[in-house]
Coordinates of C-alpha atoms in Angstrom, one line a residue:
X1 CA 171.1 141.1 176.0
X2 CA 167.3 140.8 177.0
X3 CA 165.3 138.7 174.8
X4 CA 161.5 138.4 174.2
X5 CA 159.3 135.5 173.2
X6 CA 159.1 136.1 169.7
X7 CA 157.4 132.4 168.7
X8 CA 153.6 131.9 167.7
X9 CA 152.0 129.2 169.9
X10 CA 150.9 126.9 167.8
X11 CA 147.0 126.6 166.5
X12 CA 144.5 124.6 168.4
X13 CA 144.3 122.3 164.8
X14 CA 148.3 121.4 165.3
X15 CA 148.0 120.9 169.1
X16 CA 145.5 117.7 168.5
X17 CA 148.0 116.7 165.8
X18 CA 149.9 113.9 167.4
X19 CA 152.7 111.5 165.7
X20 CA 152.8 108.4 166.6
X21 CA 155.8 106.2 166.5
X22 CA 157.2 103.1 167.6
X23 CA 159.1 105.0 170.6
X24 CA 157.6 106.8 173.3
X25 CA 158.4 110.6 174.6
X26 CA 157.8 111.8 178.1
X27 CA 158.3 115.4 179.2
X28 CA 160.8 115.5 182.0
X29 CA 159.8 118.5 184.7
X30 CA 162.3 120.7 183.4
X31 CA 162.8 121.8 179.8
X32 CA 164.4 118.6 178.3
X33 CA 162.9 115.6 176.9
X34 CA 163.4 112.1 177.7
X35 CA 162.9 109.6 175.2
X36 CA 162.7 105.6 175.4
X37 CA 163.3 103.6 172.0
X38 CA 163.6 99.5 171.4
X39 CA 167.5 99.7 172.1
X40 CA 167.3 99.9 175.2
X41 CA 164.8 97.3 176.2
X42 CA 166.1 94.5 173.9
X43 CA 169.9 95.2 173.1
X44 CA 171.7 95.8 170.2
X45 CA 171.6 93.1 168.0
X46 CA 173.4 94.5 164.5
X47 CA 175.1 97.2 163.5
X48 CA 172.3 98.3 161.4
X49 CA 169.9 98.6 164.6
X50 CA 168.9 102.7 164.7
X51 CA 167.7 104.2 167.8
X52 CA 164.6 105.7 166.3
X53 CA 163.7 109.3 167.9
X54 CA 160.7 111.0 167.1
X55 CA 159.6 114.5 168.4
X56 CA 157.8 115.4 170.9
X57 CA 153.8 115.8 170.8
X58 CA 152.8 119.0 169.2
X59 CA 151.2 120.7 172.8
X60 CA 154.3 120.0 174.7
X61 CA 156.6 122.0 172.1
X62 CA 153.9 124.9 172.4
X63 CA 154.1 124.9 175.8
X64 CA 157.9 124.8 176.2
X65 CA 157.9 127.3 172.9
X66 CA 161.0 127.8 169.8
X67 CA 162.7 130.9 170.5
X68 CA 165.8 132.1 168.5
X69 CA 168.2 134.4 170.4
X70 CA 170.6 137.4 169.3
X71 CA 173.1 136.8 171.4
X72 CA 173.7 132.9 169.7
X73 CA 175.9 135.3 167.3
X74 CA 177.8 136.0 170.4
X75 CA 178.1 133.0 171.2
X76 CA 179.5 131.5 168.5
X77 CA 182.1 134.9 167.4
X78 CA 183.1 134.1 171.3
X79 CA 183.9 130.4 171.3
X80 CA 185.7 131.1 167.6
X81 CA 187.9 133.7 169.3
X82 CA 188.7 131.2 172.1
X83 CA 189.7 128.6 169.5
X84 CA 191.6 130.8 167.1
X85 CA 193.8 132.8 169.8
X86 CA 194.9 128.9 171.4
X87 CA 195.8 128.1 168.0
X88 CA 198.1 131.2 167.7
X89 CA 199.5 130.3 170.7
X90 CA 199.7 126.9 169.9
X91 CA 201.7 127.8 166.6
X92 CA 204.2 130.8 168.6
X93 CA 207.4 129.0 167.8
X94 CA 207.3 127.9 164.7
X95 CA 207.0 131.3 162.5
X96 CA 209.8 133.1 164.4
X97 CA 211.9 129.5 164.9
X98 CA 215.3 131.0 163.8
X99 CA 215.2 133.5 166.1
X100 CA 214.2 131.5 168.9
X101 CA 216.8 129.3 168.6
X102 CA 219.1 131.8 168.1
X103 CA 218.2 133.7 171.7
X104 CA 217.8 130.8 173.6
X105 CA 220.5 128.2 172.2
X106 CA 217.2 125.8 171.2
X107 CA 217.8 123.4 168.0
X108 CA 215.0 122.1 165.6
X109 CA 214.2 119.3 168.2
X110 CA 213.0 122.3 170.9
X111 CA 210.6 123.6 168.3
X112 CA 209.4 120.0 167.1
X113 CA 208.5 119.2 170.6
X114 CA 207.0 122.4 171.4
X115 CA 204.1 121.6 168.8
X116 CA 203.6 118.1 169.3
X117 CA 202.6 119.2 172.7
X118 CA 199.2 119.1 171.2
X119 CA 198.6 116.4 169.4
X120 CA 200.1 114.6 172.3
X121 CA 197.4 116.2 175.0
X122 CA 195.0 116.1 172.8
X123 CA 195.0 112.2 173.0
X124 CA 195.1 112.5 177.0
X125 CA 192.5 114.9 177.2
X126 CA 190.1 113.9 174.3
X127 CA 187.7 111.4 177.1
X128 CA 187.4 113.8 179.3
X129 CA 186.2 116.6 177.3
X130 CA 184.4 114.2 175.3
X131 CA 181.9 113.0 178.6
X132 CA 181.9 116.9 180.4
X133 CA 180.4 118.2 177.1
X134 CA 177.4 116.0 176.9
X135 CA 177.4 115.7 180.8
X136 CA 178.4 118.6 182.3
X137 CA 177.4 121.4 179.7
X138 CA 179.7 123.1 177.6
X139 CA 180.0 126.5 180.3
X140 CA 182.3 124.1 182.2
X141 CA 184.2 123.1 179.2
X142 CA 184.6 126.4 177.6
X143 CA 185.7 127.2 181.0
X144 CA 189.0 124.9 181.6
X145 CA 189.9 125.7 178.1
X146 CA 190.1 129.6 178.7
X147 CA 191.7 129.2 182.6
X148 CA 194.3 126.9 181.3
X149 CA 194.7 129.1 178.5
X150 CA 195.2 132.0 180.6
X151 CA 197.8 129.8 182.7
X152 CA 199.6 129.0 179.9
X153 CA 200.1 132.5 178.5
X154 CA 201.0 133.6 182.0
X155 CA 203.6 131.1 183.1
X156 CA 205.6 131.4 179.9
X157 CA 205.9 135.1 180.8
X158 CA 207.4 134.3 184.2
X159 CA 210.6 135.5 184.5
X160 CA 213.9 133.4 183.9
X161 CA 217.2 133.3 182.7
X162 CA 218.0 132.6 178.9
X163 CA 218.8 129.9 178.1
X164 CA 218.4 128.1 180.9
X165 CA 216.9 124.3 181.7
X166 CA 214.3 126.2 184.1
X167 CA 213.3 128.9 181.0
X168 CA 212.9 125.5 178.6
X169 CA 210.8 124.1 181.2
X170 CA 207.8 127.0 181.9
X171 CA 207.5 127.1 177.8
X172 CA 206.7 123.5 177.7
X173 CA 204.8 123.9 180.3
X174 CA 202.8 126.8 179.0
X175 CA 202.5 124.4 175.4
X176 CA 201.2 121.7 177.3
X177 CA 198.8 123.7 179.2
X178 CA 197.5 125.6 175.9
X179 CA 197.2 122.2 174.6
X180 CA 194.9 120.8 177.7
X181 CA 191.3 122.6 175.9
X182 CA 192.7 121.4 172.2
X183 CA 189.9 119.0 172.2
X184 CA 186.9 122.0 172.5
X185 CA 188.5 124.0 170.3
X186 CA 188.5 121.8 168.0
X187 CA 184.9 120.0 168.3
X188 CA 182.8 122.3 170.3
X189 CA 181.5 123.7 167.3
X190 CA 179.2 121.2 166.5
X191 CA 177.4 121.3 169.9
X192 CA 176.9 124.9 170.1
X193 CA 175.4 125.1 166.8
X194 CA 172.9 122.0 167.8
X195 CA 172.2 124.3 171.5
X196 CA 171.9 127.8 170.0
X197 CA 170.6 127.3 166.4
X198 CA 167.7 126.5 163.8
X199 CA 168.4 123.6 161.2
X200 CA 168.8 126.2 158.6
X201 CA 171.4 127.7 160.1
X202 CA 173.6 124.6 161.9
X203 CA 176.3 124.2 159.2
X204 CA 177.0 128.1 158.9
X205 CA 177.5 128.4 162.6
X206 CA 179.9 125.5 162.5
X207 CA 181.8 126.9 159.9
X208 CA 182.4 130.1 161.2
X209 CA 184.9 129.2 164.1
X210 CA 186.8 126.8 161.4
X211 CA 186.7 130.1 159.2
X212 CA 188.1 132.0 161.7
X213 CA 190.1 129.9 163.2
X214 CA 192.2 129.2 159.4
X215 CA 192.4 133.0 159.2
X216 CA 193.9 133.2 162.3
X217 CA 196.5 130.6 161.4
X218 CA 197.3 132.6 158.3
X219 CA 197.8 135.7 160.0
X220 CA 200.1 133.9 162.6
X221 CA 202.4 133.2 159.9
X222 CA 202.9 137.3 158.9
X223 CA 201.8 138.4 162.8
X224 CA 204.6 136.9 164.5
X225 CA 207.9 137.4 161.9
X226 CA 206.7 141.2 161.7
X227 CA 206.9 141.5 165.6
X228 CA 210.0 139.6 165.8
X229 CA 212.9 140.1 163.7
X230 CA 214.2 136.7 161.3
X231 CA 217.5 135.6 162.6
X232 CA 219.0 134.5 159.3
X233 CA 218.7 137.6 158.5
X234 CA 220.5 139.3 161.1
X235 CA 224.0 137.3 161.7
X236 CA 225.0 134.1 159.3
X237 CA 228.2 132.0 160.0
X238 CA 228.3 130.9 156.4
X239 CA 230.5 127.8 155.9
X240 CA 231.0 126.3 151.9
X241 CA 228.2 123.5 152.5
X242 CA 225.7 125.1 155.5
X243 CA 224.7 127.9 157.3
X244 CA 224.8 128.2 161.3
X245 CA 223.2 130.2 164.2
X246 CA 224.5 130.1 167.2
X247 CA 224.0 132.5 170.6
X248 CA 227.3 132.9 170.7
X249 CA 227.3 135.1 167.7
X250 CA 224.8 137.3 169.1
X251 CA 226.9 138.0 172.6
X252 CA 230.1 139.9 172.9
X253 CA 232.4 138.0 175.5
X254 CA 231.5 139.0 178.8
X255 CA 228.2 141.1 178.0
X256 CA 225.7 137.8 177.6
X257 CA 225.0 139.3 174.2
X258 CA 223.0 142.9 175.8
X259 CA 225.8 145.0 174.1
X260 CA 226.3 143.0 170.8
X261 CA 224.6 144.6 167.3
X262 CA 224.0 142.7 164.6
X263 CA 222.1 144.7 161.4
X264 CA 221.1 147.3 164.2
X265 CA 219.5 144.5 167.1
X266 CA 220.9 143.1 170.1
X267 CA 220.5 140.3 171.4
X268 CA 218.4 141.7 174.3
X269 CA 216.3 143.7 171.3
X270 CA 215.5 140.5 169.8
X271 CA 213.8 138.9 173.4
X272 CA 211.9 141.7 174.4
X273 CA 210.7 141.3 170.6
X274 CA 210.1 137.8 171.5
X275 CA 208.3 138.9 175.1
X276 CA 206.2 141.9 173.6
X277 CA 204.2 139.2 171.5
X278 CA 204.0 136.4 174.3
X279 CA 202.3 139.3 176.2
X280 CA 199.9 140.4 173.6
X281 CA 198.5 137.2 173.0
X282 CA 198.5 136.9 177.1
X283 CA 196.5 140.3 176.9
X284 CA 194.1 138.8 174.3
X285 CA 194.0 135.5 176.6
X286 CA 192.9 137.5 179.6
X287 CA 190.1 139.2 177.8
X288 CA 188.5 136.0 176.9
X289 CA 189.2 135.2 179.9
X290 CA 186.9 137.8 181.9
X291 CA 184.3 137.5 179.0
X292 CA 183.6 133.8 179.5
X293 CA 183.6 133.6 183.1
X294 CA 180.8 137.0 182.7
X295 CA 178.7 135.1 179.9
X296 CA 178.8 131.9 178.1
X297 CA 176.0 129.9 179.1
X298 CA 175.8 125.8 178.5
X299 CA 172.5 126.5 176.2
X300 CA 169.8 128.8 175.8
X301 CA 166.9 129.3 178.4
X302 CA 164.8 128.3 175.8
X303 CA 165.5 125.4 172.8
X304 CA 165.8 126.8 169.1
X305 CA 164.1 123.8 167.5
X306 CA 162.9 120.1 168.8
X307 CA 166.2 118.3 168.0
X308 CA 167.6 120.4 170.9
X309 CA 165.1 119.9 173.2
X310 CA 165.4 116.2 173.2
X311 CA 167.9 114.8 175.9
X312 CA 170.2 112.9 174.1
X313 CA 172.4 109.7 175.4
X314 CA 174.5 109.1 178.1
X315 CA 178.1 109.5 177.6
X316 CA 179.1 105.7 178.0
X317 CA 176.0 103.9 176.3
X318 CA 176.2 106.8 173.6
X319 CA 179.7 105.5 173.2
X320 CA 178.4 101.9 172.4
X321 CA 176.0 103.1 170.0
X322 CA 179.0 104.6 167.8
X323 CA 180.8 101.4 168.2
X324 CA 178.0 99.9 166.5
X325 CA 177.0 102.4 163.8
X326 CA 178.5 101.7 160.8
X327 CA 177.7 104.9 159.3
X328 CA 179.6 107.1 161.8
X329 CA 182.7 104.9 161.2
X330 CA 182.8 105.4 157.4
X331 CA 182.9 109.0 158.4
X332 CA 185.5 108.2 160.3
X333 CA 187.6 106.1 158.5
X334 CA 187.3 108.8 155.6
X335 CA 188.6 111.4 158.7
X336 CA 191.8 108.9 159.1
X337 CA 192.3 108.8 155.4
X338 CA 192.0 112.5 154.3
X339 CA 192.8 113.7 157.2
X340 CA 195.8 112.1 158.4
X341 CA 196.9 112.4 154.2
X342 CA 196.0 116.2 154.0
X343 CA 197.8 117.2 157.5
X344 CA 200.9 115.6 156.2
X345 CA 200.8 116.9 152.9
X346 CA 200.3 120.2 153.6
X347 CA 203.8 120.4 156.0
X348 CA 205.8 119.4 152.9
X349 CA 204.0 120.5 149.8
X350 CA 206.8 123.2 149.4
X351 CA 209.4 120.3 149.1
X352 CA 207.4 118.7 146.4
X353 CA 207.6 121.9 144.6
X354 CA 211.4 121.9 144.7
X355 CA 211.0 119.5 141.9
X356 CA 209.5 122.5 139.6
X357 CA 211.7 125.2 140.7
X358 CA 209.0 126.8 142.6
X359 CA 210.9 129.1 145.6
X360 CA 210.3 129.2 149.0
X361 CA 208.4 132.5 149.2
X362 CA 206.2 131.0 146.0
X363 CA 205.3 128.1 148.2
X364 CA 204.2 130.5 151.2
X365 CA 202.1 132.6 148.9
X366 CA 200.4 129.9 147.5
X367 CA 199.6 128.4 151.4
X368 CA 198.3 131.8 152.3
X369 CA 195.9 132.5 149.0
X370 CA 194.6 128.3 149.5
X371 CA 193.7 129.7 153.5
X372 CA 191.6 132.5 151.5
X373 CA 190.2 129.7 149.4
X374 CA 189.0 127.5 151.7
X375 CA 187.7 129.7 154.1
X376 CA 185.3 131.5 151.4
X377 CA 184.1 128.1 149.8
X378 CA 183.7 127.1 153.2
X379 CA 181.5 129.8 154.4
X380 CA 179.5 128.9 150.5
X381 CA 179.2 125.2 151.3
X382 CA 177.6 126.0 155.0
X383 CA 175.4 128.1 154.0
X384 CA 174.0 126.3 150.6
X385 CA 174.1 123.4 152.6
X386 CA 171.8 124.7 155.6
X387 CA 168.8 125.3 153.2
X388 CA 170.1 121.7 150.8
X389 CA 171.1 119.8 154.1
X390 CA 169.9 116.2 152.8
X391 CA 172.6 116.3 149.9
X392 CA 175.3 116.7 152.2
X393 CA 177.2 113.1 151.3
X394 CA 176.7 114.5 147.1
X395 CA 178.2 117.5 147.7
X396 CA 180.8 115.8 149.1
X397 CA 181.1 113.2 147.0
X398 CA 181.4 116.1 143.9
X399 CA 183.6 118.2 145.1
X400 CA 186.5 115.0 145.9
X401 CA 186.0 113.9 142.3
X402 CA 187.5 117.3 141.7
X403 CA 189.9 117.8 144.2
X404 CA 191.3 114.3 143.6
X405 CA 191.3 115.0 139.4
X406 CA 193.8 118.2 140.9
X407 CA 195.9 116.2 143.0
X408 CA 196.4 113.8 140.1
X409 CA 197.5 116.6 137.8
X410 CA 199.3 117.9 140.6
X411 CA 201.2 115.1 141.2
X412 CA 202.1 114.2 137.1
X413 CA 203.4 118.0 137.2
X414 CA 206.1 116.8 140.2
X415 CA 207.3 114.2 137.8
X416 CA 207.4 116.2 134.6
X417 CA 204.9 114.1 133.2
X418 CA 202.1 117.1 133.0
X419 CA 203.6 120.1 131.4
X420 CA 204.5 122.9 134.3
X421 CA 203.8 126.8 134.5
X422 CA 203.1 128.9 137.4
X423 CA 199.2 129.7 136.7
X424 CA 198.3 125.8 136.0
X425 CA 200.0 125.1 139.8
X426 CA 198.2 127.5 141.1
X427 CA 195.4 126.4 139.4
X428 CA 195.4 123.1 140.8
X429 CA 196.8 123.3 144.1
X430 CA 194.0 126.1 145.1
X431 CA 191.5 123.9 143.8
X432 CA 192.6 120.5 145.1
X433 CA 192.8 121.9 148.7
X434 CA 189.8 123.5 148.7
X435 CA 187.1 121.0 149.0
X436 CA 188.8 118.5 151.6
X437 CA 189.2 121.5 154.4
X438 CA 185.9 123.3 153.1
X439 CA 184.0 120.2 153.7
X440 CA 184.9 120.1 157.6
X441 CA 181.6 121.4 158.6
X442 CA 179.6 119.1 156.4
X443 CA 181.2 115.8 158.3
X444 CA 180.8 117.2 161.3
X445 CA 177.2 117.8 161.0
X446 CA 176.7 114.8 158.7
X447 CA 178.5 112.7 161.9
X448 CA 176.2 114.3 164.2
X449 CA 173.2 113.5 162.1
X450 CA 174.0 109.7 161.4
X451 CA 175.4 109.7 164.9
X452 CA 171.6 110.7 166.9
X453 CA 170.8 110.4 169.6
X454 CA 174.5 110.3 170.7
X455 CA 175.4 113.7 172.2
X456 CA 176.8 116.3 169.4
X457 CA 180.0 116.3 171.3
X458 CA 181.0 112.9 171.7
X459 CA 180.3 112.2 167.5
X460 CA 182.1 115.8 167.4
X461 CA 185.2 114.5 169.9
X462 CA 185.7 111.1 168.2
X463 CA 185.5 112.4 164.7
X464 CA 188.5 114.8 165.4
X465 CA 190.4 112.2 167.6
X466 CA 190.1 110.0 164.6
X467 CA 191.6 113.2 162.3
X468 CA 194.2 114.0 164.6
X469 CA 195.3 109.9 164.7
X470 CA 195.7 110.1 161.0
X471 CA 198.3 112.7 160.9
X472 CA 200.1 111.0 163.8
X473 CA 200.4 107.7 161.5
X474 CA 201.4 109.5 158.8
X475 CA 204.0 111.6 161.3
X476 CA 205.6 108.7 161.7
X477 CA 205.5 107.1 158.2
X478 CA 206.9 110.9 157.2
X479 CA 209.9 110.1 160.5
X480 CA 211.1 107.0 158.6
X481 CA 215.0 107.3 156.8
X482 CA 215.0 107.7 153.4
X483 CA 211.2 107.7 152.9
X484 CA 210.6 111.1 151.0
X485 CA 207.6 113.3 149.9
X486 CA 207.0 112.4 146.9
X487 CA 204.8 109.7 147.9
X488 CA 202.6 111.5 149.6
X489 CA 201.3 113.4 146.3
X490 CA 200.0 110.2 145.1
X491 CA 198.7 109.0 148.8
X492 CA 196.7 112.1 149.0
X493 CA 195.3 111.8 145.3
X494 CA 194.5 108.0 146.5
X495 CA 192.7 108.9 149.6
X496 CA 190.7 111.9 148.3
X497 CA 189.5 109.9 145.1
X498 CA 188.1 106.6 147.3
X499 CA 186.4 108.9 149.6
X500 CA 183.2 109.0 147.0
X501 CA 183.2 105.0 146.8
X502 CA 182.8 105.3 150.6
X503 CA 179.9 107.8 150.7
X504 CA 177.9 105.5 148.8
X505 CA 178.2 102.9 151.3
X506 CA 177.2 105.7 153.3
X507 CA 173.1 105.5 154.5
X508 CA 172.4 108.9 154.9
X509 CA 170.3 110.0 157.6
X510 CA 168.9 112.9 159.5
X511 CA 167.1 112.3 162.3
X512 CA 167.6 115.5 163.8
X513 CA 166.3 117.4 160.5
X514 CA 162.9 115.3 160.3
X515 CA 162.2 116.2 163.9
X516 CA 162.7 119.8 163.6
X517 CA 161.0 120.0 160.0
X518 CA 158.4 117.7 161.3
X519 CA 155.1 120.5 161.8
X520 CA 157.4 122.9 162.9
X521 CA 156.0 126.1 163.9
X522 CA 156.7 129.3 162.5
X523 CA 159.4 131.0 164.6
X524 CA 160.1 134.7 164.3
X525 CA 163.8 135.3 164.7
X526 CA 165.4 138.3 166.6
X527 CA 167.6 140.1 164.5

């Protein structure tokens, strides 16, 4: 992975060309730069108060240089690999739940707990990941993530009798510990694309490990029911008003189940089934295990433009200047909103579509082509946003008018106001979910631009805490007797059509963009 210098110095004319500004740069020995702004000499006295940054002088960048690497790509398909493969593990259970109950004697509770084992760790973990990135480099992050990955693909492997208290214990164990890196999975994306890449190509690299990371999660829901068997489908206890699974009516008495055959599987068929695809994704762990600990560098040896050169706040008073900047919190309030709306929506959505006759298996299809959706207008939006990137909050603002105007029509279908067929649902539901998930990468980046000089992964950390605390309100709301789904239809339309009468309370600005657009030198990449 050698790399050459491939920038220009710059030209003696551009060398005497220096800004001035109200704050004051100095060039620290090694290759960042410290800045010093008003802020921090006379306080914060409103929330409006913006910690002005302005690039360095033109001789010091042409002395330090702008180099582009290949192996950013690297990088970036690396980390998205990480992030996907502990989301598959993260979702094992609940594809193949029937037959996991049905092996070892679990109920719906078992499988409930086993994913809110990261939502859960996500809120004890979020702090710390959010100070180590900004503090201690993202090598150390990426790091934990992958060994306690690796641990937790390894200890559910260890061997124990089934089902036993001891067996229920080392998979909760192994969800827990998969959980422990949720928080840079989820929000590293922002920071390596700040470390590794130009302006005009920021967004697409944070969009790529969401893209990947949603295709993952589709495949996890075909991946892990081809590998293991459906229960239902093997043995049924059918009674006049339910249908029961029990491990019992895998086992013949006195065998434990290793001699019974149900449809051609035992019960001992069915665990090694279960086992063969705990241990592929333990073989795929321990690949990205030994590939992170080789290579995956905090930053490049070299910035890619000024923004990245520029040392940016300390974790705690970075932390203050969020609390203060109203900006960031629309952002974030719109995160809670959407987010917590869309997270809920999306795990009952088939039982909406009851109401229309729309089956089971219609429901899944129409989840899997809505993955396909969003991923390819997501990778569209990065990439017309890196070269439009001053638009972001219109874009935005667009493309929720017309998710919301779906969700409205969606919603008058569930109640037989709208008239119903099968291509105007798919119509609208493909439509309406597409802009709300495509438009991750645009936050993120627009957080990280109103949130400068605070470090990309705080802005990045808080922005998903605040995602991840909407859909555990709305968990609970969804927990409460009697409450139904139907609700949500028009809760979703609500959230999704005020998010545009937020944006323009929304003072968009990008510092980071006017210091790397600001003379910037020609830079020839390496491709």
């Amino acid at each position: 992975m050698g790399d050459t210098d491939t920038s220009p110095l710059l030209s003696e004319k551009q060398k005497q060309e220096t800004p001035t500004h109200c704050s004051t740069i100095t060039r620290e020995a090694d290759t960042s730069i410290q800045y010093s702004s008003s802020s921090h000499k006379e306080g914060i006295s409103s929330p409006d108060d913006i910690t002005e940054v302005t690039a360095p002088n033109q001789q010091d960048i042409s002395k330090k240089h702008i180099r582009l690497y290949k192996r950013r790509w690297y990088i970036v398909v690396l980390f998205s690999l990480l992030a996907s493969v502990q989301m598959l593990v993260w979702n094992t259970w609940g594809p193949i739940s029937h037959t996991a109950e049905a092996v070892f004697g679990w109920d719906d509770a078992d499988i409930s707990l086993l994913a809110n084992w990261g939502p859960i760790t996500f809120m004890i973990t979020m702090p710390i990941f959010a100070w180590m990135m900004d503090t201690k480099g993202l090598r150390m992050c990426m790091v934990i993530t992958v060994l306690s990955l690796g641990l937790a693909c390894g200890i559910r492997l260890i061997p124990a009798q089934q089902p036993s208290m001891l067996h229920r214990w080392l998979i909760n164990a192994g969800q827990i510990l998969n959980a422990i890196g949720g928080p840079v999975c989820t929000s590293a994306m922002a920071p390596i694309s700040s470390h590794w890449f130009p302006p005009n190509e920021r967004t697409t690299a944070t969009a790529i490990p969401l893209i990947i990371k949603f295709l993952v999660l589709a495949g996890s829901f075909i991946i892990g029911p081809i590998l293991v068997p459906d229960a239902p489908r093997l043995n049924q206890n059918r009674t006049a008003s339910n249908t029961t699974f029990s491990l019992e009516d895998y086992s013949d008495s006195g065998e434990s189940g290793s001699r019974s055959n149900i449809s051609g599987h035992t019960v001992e068929e069915l665990k090694q089934d279960i086992y063969f695809y705990l241990e592929l994704q333990a073989c795929v762990a321990g690949v990205l295990l030994v590939l992170i600990l080789v290579y995956f560098p905090s930053k490049p040896p070299v910035p890619p433009c000024r923004s990245a050169a520029l040392k940016r706040e300390d974790f705690l008073p970075g932390l203050k200047l969020l609390v203060v900047n109203v900006n960031f919190w629309i952002l974030s309030v719109i995160s809670i909103m959407v987010g917590g709306f869309s997270g809920a929506w999306m795990g009952v959505f088939s039982l909406n579509l009851k109401s229309v006759d729309v089956s089971q298996k219609e429901a899944g299809w129409i989840g899997f082509y809505s993955y396909l959706v969003v991923c390819t207008g997501m990778l569209i939006l990065a990439r017309l946003t890196d070269y439009f990137a001053r638009y972001m909050k219109w874009y935005i603002s667009g493309l929720y008018l017309i998710s919301a105007s779906m969700y409205l029509w969606f919603a008058l279908i569930c109640i037989k106001v709208a008239p119903f067929s099968l291509v105007s649902l798919y119509m609208c539901l493909l439509t309406a979910q597409m802009p709300p998930t495509a438009c991750a990468p645009l936050f993120f980046e627009l957080a990280c631009e109103v949130a400068f000089p605070v470090g990309e992964g705080t802005a990045s950390v808080i922005l998903t805490f605040t995602n991840q605390l909407g859909a555990i309100v709305f968990l609970f709301i969804m927990m409460i007797p009697h409450v139904g789904s139907m609700w949500l239809n028009w809760g979703i339309f609500g959230a999704v059509a005020s998010t545009p009468l937020l944006l323009l309370l929304l003072r968009e600005r990008h510092q980071r963009l006017d210091i790397d657009t600001e003379h910037t030198p020609s830079v020839k990449k390496e491709h």
